Structure formats: structure tokens, C-alpha cells
Amino acid sequence: MVKIAPSLLAANYLKIGDEIARMRDAGADWLHFDVMDGMFVPNISFGQGILKAAAGSGMLPCDAHLMIEKPERYIEEFASAGAKVITVHAEATNHLNRVLNQIRECGCLAGVALNPATSPECLRYVLGDFDLALVMTVNPGFGGQKMIPAAVEKIAEIDGMLRQAGIHAEIEVDGGVNESNAPMLIAKGATVLVAGSALFRAADAASFIRSVKK
Ligand code: DX5
Ligand code: ZN
């Protein structure tokens, strides 16, 4: 069944603990952490300190999406903060294979994220080195944007590439996910859906998650 990963970026920051508990109680599977450095993306968010507090609460497994330049500098810190998944952008490092191995050596699941304009071909020579491919369906940096249809086409392409190689990996979709487009994303092969503004603003988070998982 598809997993739902609420993006903490859209939470009420004055009540982070309550917001995480609200998502856990609503049936979320992972907690998605959008880490932004103001260089790889034009925005700054939060870092390993907040993740450590959330992971330490034991409420939900933490899924760290590092939108930072040269992510190899921070893998150990996010791993020791308690991340279950660490995802780096293919565009942010010169040494993708090395950083994916570094993530696994730290005992975490390794993810590769692709910006909307990045070809899925860059995954071909690291198949087997990652546990998750993150398809960005908006330009990273901000929540609340509209999904870019061309980026959605990559989901099925990556699914085909994985099947052909006989490799299992999660396909996570991030950006503009809502109740109406979720069935289409799942049909194309998405196995983890990140939801920020649509989920945190929903009148009933539990019914949002139930309807997406149905
Ligand atoms: C964008 C982030 C997303 C974002 C999703 O840079 O990676 O995780 O929070 O937010 P929504 O669901 O509002 O598009
Ligand atoms: Zn994200």
C-alpha cells in the first residue's frame, strides 16, 4: 500500500510536536523533512536539530529530503540525528554513487531526488545503489506550488527502469500532491506520496489519508 509522508514544511511551527502527533494519528507513515540551504534552492528551512527532536519522539520515521549543495558534508549528522531515509539531489553532488554508499553505510535508506527538468537516465548507472527515487513534481524550494505535468511522466519511466533491472526501490513523489491527483500518481507507480499544504490544510487529515490510500 502507498505510504503517506506529510511535509513538515507546511506545519504550524509553533506547535511542531502537536502537528507531528496529529499526522501520526491521522495514519501517516513517514514524516518528510524539507531541509533547504538557501543555495541549492532559494529558501532556508530547518536542519538536523529539529529532525533529532522529531525522531527522538518516536512518533514517525523521519524522511530527510536534503535540498542542499554537496550533501556529502551532512550525511553523518542527519543519520546520527535519527533519519530513517536520507535523500540527496542528483544535481547537488559530483559523486552520487559515493554519497549513496555513504548513506547506506550510516545505516539509513538511500534516496536520489530529481528536479523536474532532470532526466531519469541519471539513475541508470546507480540502480542498485539507492532504496528510493524521489520525483520532484514542482521546482524545489517552496510548498504550495502547482504540479508540473511533464515531471509526472518520469514516474512510469523510473518504474519501468526498476522493473527491467529487477530491482525494488520506492518511488516517492513530492510537490503539489492532493486528493484528486493521488490516484493518477499511484497508477503510474508512486509508492510514497509527500503531501504538504493540501494535507496540513485539509479539514480532516485522517480522511485525506484514508481516501488517498484507498
Ligand atoms: C518542496 C518540498 C516539498 C513541499 C511539498 O521543495 O520538497 O516537500 O513541502 O509541499 P506541497 O505538498 O505543498 O507542494
Ligand atoms: Zn520534499
mmCIF file of C-alpha atoms and ligand atoms in Angstrom:
data_model
loop_
_atom_site.group_PDB
_atom_site.id
_atom_site.type_symbol
_atom_site.label_atom_id
_atom_site.label_comp_id
_atom_site.label_asym_id
_atom_site.label_seq_id
_atom_site.Cartn_x
_atom_site.Cartn_y
_atom_site.Cartn_z
ATOM 1 C CA MET A 1 0.000 0.000 0.000
ATOM 2 C CA VAL A 2 1.143 3.533 -0.754
ATOM 3 C CA LYS A 3 2.845 5.406 2.093
ATOM 4 C CA ILE A 4 1.953 8.972 3.021
ATOM 5 C CA ALA A 5 4.704 11.327 4.148
ATOM 6 C CA PRO A 6 3.382 14.676 5.415
ATOM 7 C CA SER A 7 5.853 17.510 4.753
ATOM 8 C CA LEU A 8 6.663 19.327 7.979
ATOM 9 C CA LEU A 9 7.333 22.440 5.893
ATOM 10 C CA ALA A 10 3.570 23.051 5.866
ATOM 11 C CA ALA A 11 3.069 22.551 9.627
ATOM 12 C CA ASN A 12 2.345 25.195 12.254
ATOM 13 C CA TYR A 13 5.887 25.785 13.572
ATOM 14 C CA LEU A 14 4.639 26.995 16.941
ATOM 15 C CA LYS A 15 3.152 23.552 17.538
ATOM 16 C CA ILE A 16 5.522 21.142 15.811
ATOM 17 C CA GLY A 17 5.074 18.307 18.330
ATOM 18 C CA ASP A 18 1.277 18.537 18.164
ATOM 19 C CA GLU A 19 1.372 18.675 14.385
ATOM 20 C CA ILE A 20 3.501 15.501 14.167
ATOM 21 C CA ALA A 21 1.148 13.726 16.595
ATOM 22 C CA ARG A 22 -1.825 14.891 14.512
ATOM 23 C CA MET A 23 -0.276 13.357 11.370
ATOM 24 C CA ARG A 24 0.624 10.110 13.160
ATOM 25 C CA ASP A 25 -2.934 9.815 14.482
ATOM 26 C CA ALA A 26 -4.321 10.545 11.010
ATOM 27 C CA GLY A 27 -2.474 7.489 9.626
ATOM 28 C CA ALA A 28 0.716 8.962 8.143
ATOM 29 C CA ASP A 29 3.625 6.560 7.539
ATOM 30 C CA TRP A 30 6.696 8.805 7.444
ATOM 31 C CA LEU A 31 7.454 12.415 8.363
ATOM 32 C CA HIS A 32 9.011 14.299 5.429
ATOM 33 C CA PHE A 33 11.705 16.849 6.310
ATOM 34 C CA ASP A 34 12.497 19.501 3.713
ATOM 35 C CA VAL A 35 15.995 20.707 4.506
ATOM 36 C CA MET A 36 16.926 23.823 2.474
ATOM 37 C CA ASP A 37 20.232 25.700 2.443
ATOM 38 C CA GLY A 38 19.452 28.897 0.524
ATOM 39 C CA MET A 39 21.962 27.812 -2.157
ATOM 40 C CA PHE A 40 20.651 24.692 -3.868
ATOM 41 C CA VAL A 41 17.182 26.195 -3.511
ATOM 42 C CA PRO A 42 16.222 29.841 -2.950
ATOM 43 C CA ASN A 43 14.855 29.241 0.530
ATOM 44 C CA ILE A 44 16.086 28.277 4.018
ATOM 45 C CA SER A 45 14.101 25.920 6.246
ATOM 46 C CA PHE A 46 15.312 23.798 9.154
ATOM 47 C CA GLY A 47 18.073 21.320 9.889
ATOM 48 C CA GLN A 48 19.215 18.315 11.859
ATOM 49 C CA GLY A 49 18.298 19.753 15.291
ATOM 50 C CA ILE A 50 14.571 19.737 14.544
ATOM 51 C CA LEU A 51 14.855 16.307 12.923
ATOM 52 C CA LYS A 52 16.611 14.968 16.006
ATOM 53 C CA ALA A 53 13.803 16.182 18.267
ATOM 54 C CA ALA A 54 11.148 14.681 15.979
ATOM 55 C CA ALA A 55 12.987 11.377 15.557
ATOM 56 C CA GLY A 56 13.617 11.194 19.296
ATOM 57 C CA SER A 57 9.883 11.465 19.976
ATOM 58 C CA GLY A 58 9.476 8.126 18.163
ATOM 59 C CA MET A 59 6.197 9.293 16.611
ATOM 60 C CA LEU A 60 7.027 8.689 12.938
ATOM 61 C CA PRO A 61 10.062 7.541 10.927
ATOM 62 C CA CYS A 62 11.868 10.597 9.534
ATOM 63 C CA ASP A 63 12.398 11.005 5.807
ATOM 64 C CA ALA A 64 15.063 13.682 5.220
ATOM 65 C CA HIS A 65 14.947 15.418 1.829
ATOM 66 C CA LEU A 66 18.222 17.335 1.606
ATOM 67 C CA MET A 67 17.904 20.280 -0.776
ATOM 68 C CA ILE A 68 21.476 21.332 -0.062
ATOM 69 C CA GLU A 69 24.685 21.703 -2.074
ATOM 70 C CA LYS A 70 27.278 18.975 -1.500
ATOM 71 C CA PRO A 71 25.054 16.887 0.771
ATOM 72 C CA GLU A 72 28.001 14.547 1.495
ATOM 73 C CA ARG A 73 29.045 17.110 4.145
ATOM 74 C CA TYR A 74 25.967 16.380 6.295
ATOM 75 C CA ILE A 75 25.096 12.668 5.886
ATOM 76 C CA GLU A 76 26.620 11.558 9.219
ATOM 77 C CA GLU A 77 24.849 14.376 11.073
ATOM 78 C CA PHE A 78 21.403 13.532 9.707
ATOM 79 C CA ALA A 79 21.988 9.826 10.268
ATOM 80 C CA SER A 80 23.005 10.338 13.874
ATOM 81 C CA ALA A 81 20.056 12.699 14.355
ATOM 82 C CA GLY A 82 17.902 9.644 13.628
ATOM 83 C CA ALA A 83 16.779 9.875 9.979
ATOM 84 C CA LYS A 84 15.438 6.621 8.520
ATOM 85 C CA VAL A 85 15.710 7.797 4.908
ATOM 86 C CA ILE A 86 18.218 10.346 3.590
ATOM 87 C CA THR A 87 17.580 11.655 0.088
ATOM 88 C CA VAL A 88 20.076 13.778 -1.826
ATOM 89 C CA HIS A 89 19.627 15.578 -5.131
ATOM 90 C CA ALA A 90 21.466 14.138 -8.129
ATOM 91 C CA GLU A 91 22.095 17.761 -9.194
ATOM 92 C CA ALA A 92 23.724 18.725 -5.881
ATOM 93 C CA THR A 93 26.712 16.381 -5.837
ATOM 94 C CA ASN A 94 29.544 15.431 -8.202
ATOM 95 C CA HIS A 95 29.731 11.987 -6.594
ATOM 96 C CA LEU A 96 26.273 10.452 -6.480
ATOM 97 C CA ASN A 97 27.445 6.851 -6.185
ATOM 98 C CA ARG A 98 29.773 7.745 -3.304
ATOM 99 C CA VAL A 99 27.162 9.671 -1.325
ATOM 100 C CA LEU A 100 24.551 6.909 -1.746
ATOM 101 C CA ASN A 101 27.042 4.398 -0.341
ATOM 102 C CA GLN A 102 27.826 6.819 2.476
ATOM 103 C CA ILE A 103 24.115 6.974 3.400
ATOM 104 C CA ARG A 104 23.794 3.178 3.475
ATOM 105 C CA GLU A 105 26.994 2.818 5.481
ATOM 106 C CA CYS A 106 25.379 5.058 8.099
ATOM 107 C CA GLY A 107 22.517 2.545 8.317
ATOM 108 C CA CYS A 108 19.905 4.661 6.515
ATOM 109 C CA LEU A 109 17.878 4.085 3.377
ATOM 110 C CA ALA A 110 19.439 5.998 0.485
ATOM 111 C CA GLY A 111 17.331 8.211 -1.778
ATOM 112 C CA VAL A 112 18.039 10.128 -5.008
ATOM 113 C CA ALA A 113 15.900 13.153 -5.853
ATOM 114 C CA LEU A 114 15.470 14.570 -9.350
ATOM 115 C CA ASN A 115 14.422 18.130 -10.148
ATOM 116 C CA PRO A 116 11.586 18.468 -12.680
ATOM 117 C CA ALA A 117 13.996 19.079 -15.604
ATOM 118 C CA THR A 118 16.454 16.272 -14.721
ATOM 119 C CA SER A 119 16.309 13.143 -16.854
ATOM 120 C CA PRO A 120 15.659 9.818 -15.098
ATOM 121 C CA GLU A 121 18.547 8.426 -17.179
ATOM 122 C CA CYS A 122 20.919 9.624 -14.440
ATOM 123 C CA LEU A 123 19.542 6.781 -12.298
ATOM 124 C CA ARG A 124 20.581 4.083 -14.746
ATOM 125 C CA TYR A 125 24.157 3.744 -13.504
ATOM 126 C CA VAL A 126 23.248 3.848 -9.831
ATOM 127 C CA LEU A 127 20.447 1.265 -9.995
ATOM 128 C CA GLY A 128 21.049 -0.962 -7.010
ATOM 129 C CA ASP A 129 22.733 1.831 -5.042
ATOM 130 C CA PHE A 130 19.531 3.519 -3.870
ATOM 131 C CA ASP A 131 16.399 2.453 -1.978
ATOM 132 C CA LEU A 132 14.205 5.334 -3.100
ATOM 133 C CA ALA A 133 13.868 7.644 -6.106
ATOM 134 C CA LEU A 134 12.206 10.977 -5.350
ATOM 135 C CA VAL A 135 10.460 12.573 -8.315
ATOM 136 C CA MET A 136 10.096 16.315 -7.735
ATOM 137 C CA THR A 137 6.894 17.448 -9.408
ATOM 138 C CA VAL A 138 7.494 21.130 -8.560
ATOM 139 C CA ASN A 139 10.718 23.141 -8.541
ATOM 140 C CA PRO A 140 12.061 22.528 -5.038
ATOM 141 C CA GLY A 141 12.181 25.370 -2.546
ATOM 142 C CA PHE A 142 8.598 26.110 -1.619
ATOM 143 C CA GLY A 143 5.401 24.359 -0.643
ATOM 144 C CA GLY A 144 2.022 25.146 -2.135
ATOM 145 C CA GLN A 145 3.023 25.101 -5.832
ATOM 146 C CA LYS A 146 1.164 23.574 -8.755
ATOM 147 C CA MET A 147 2.310 20.214 -10.098
ATOM 148 C CA ILE A 148 4.351 20.265 -13.327
ATOM 149 C CA PRO A 149 2.735 17.670 -15.657
ATOM 150 C CA ALA A 150 5.936 16.867 -17.626
ATOM 151 C CA ALA A 151 7.686 15.780 -14.404
ATOM 152 C CA VAL A 152 4.868 13.317 -13.649
ATOM 153 C CA GLU A 153 5.790 11.302 -16.745
ATOM 154 C CA LYS A 154 9.053 10.281 -15.079
ATOM 155 C CA ILE A 155 7.245 8.137 -12.505
ATOM 156 C CA ALA A 156 6.329 5.444 -15.034
ATOM 157 C CA GLU A 157 9.734 5.699 -16.722
ATOM 158 C CA ILE A 158 11.528 5.046 -13.430
ATOM 159 C CA ASP A 159 9.090 2.270 -12.550
ATOM 160 C CA GLY A 160 9.882 0.628 -15.918
ATOM 161 C CA MET A 161 13.622 1.016 -15.395
ATOM 162 C CA LEU A 162 13.439 -0.623 -11.953
ATOM 163 C CA ARG A 163 11.241 -3.485 -13.171
ATOM 164 C CA GLN A 164 13.515 -4.164 -16.122
ATOM 165 C CA ALA A 165 16.506 -4.358 -13.794
ATOM 166 C CA GLY A 166 14.539 -6.498 -11.334
ATOM 167 C CA ILE A 167 15.274 -4.062 -8.533
ATOM 168 C CA HIS A 168 12.898 -2.920 -5.816
ATOM 169 C CA ALA A 169 13.009 0.716 -4.730
ATOM 170 C CA GLU A 170 10.371 3.135 -3.507
ATOM 171 C CA ILE A 171 9.205 5.841 -5.919
ATOM 172 C CA GLU A 172 8.367 8.951 -3.922
ATOM 173 C CA VAL A 173 6.513 11.884 -5.459
ATOM 174 C CA ASP A 174 6.859 15.362 -3.980
ATOM 175 C CA GLY A 175 5.179 18.626 -4.920
ATOM 176 C CA GLY A 176 1.560 19.599 -5.433
ATOM 177 C CA VAL A 177 0.154 16.242 -4.318
ATOM 178 C CA ASN A 178 -3.529 16.353 -3.388
ATOM 179 C CA GLU A 179 -6.546 14.068 -3.066
ATOM 180 C CA SER A 180 -7.516 14.464 -6.728
ATOM 181 C CA ASN A 181 -4.152 13.718 -8.366
ATOM 182 C CA ALA A 182 -3.041 10.963 -5.930
ATOM 183 C CA PRO A 183 -4.822 8.057 -7.739
ATOM 184 C CA MET A 184 -3.128 9.022 -11.023
ATOM 185 C CA LEU A 185 0.309 9.157 -9.335
ATOM 186 C CA ILE A 186 -0.223 5.742 -7.725
ATOM 187 C CA ALA A 187 -1.370 4.275 -11.052
ATOM 188 C CA LYS A 188 1.892 5.453 -12.637
ATOM 189 C CA GLY A 189 3.939 3.677 -9.959
ATOM 190 C CA ALA A 190 4.324 6.054 -6.987
ATOM 191 C CA THR A 191 4.753 4.171 -3.697
ATOM 192 C CA VAL A 192 5.305 7.136 -1.339
ATOM 193 C CA LEU A 193 3.384 10.408 -1.606
ATOM 194 C CA VAL A 194 4.647 13.551 0.097
ATOM 195 C CA ALA A 195 1.857 15.955 0.950
ATOM 196 C CA GLY A 196 2.420 19.396 2.418
ATOM 197 C CA SER A 197 -0.108 22.182 2.088
ATOM 198 C CA ALA A 198 -3.030 20.058 0.866
ATOM 199 C CA LEU A 199 -2.741 17.675 3.825
ATOM 200 C CA PHE A 200 -1.951 20.149 6.618
ATOM 201 C CA ARG A 201 -4.761 22.445 5.456
ATOM 202 C CA ALA A 202 -7.299 19.648 4.979
ATOM 203 C CA ALA A 203 -10.300 19.912 7.290
ATOM 204 C CA ASP A 204 -9.849 16.235 8.183
ATOM 205 C CA ALA A 205 -6.314 14.866 7.791
ATOM 206 C CA ALA A 206 -7.409 11.290 8.573
ATOM 207 C CA SER A 207 -9.995 11.259 5.812
ATOM 208 C CA PHE A 208 -7.434 12.784 3.369
ATOM 209 C CA ILE A 209 -5.014 9.930 4.120
ATOM 210 C CA ARG A 210 -7.747 7.269 4.041
ATOM 211 C CA SER A 211 -9.024 8.434 0.678
ATOM 212 C CA VAL A 212 -5.517 8.530 -0.848
ATOM 213 C CA LYS A 213 -4.723 5.010 0.420
ATOM 214 C CA LYS A 214 -7.992 3.541 -0.820
HETATM 215 C C1 DX5 B 1 9.376 21.482 -1.957
HETATM 216 C C2 DX5 B 1 9.386 20.380 -0.946
HETATM 217 C C3 DX5 B 1 8.090 19.693 -0.768
HETATM 218 C C4 DX5 B 1 6.978 20.577 -0.308
HETATM 219 C C5 DX5 B 1 5.699 19.954 -0.737
HETATM 220 O O1 DX5 B 1 10.666 21.957 -2.112
HETATM 221 O O2 DX5 B 1 10.329 19.390 -1.293
HETATM 222 O O3 DX5 B 1 8.225 18.581 0.112
HETATM 223 O O4 DX5 B 1 6.949 20.774 1.077
HETATM 224 O O5 DX5 B 1 4.673 20.826 -0.434
HETATM 225 P P1 DX5 B 1 3.307 20.808 -1.224
HETATM 226 O O6 DX5 B 1 2.661 19.480 -0.962
HETATM 227 O O7 DX5 B 1 2.557 21.950 -0.619
HETATM 228 O O8 DX5 B 1 3.610 21.001 -2.675
HETATM 229 ZN ZN ZN B 2 10.376 17.446 -0.071
#
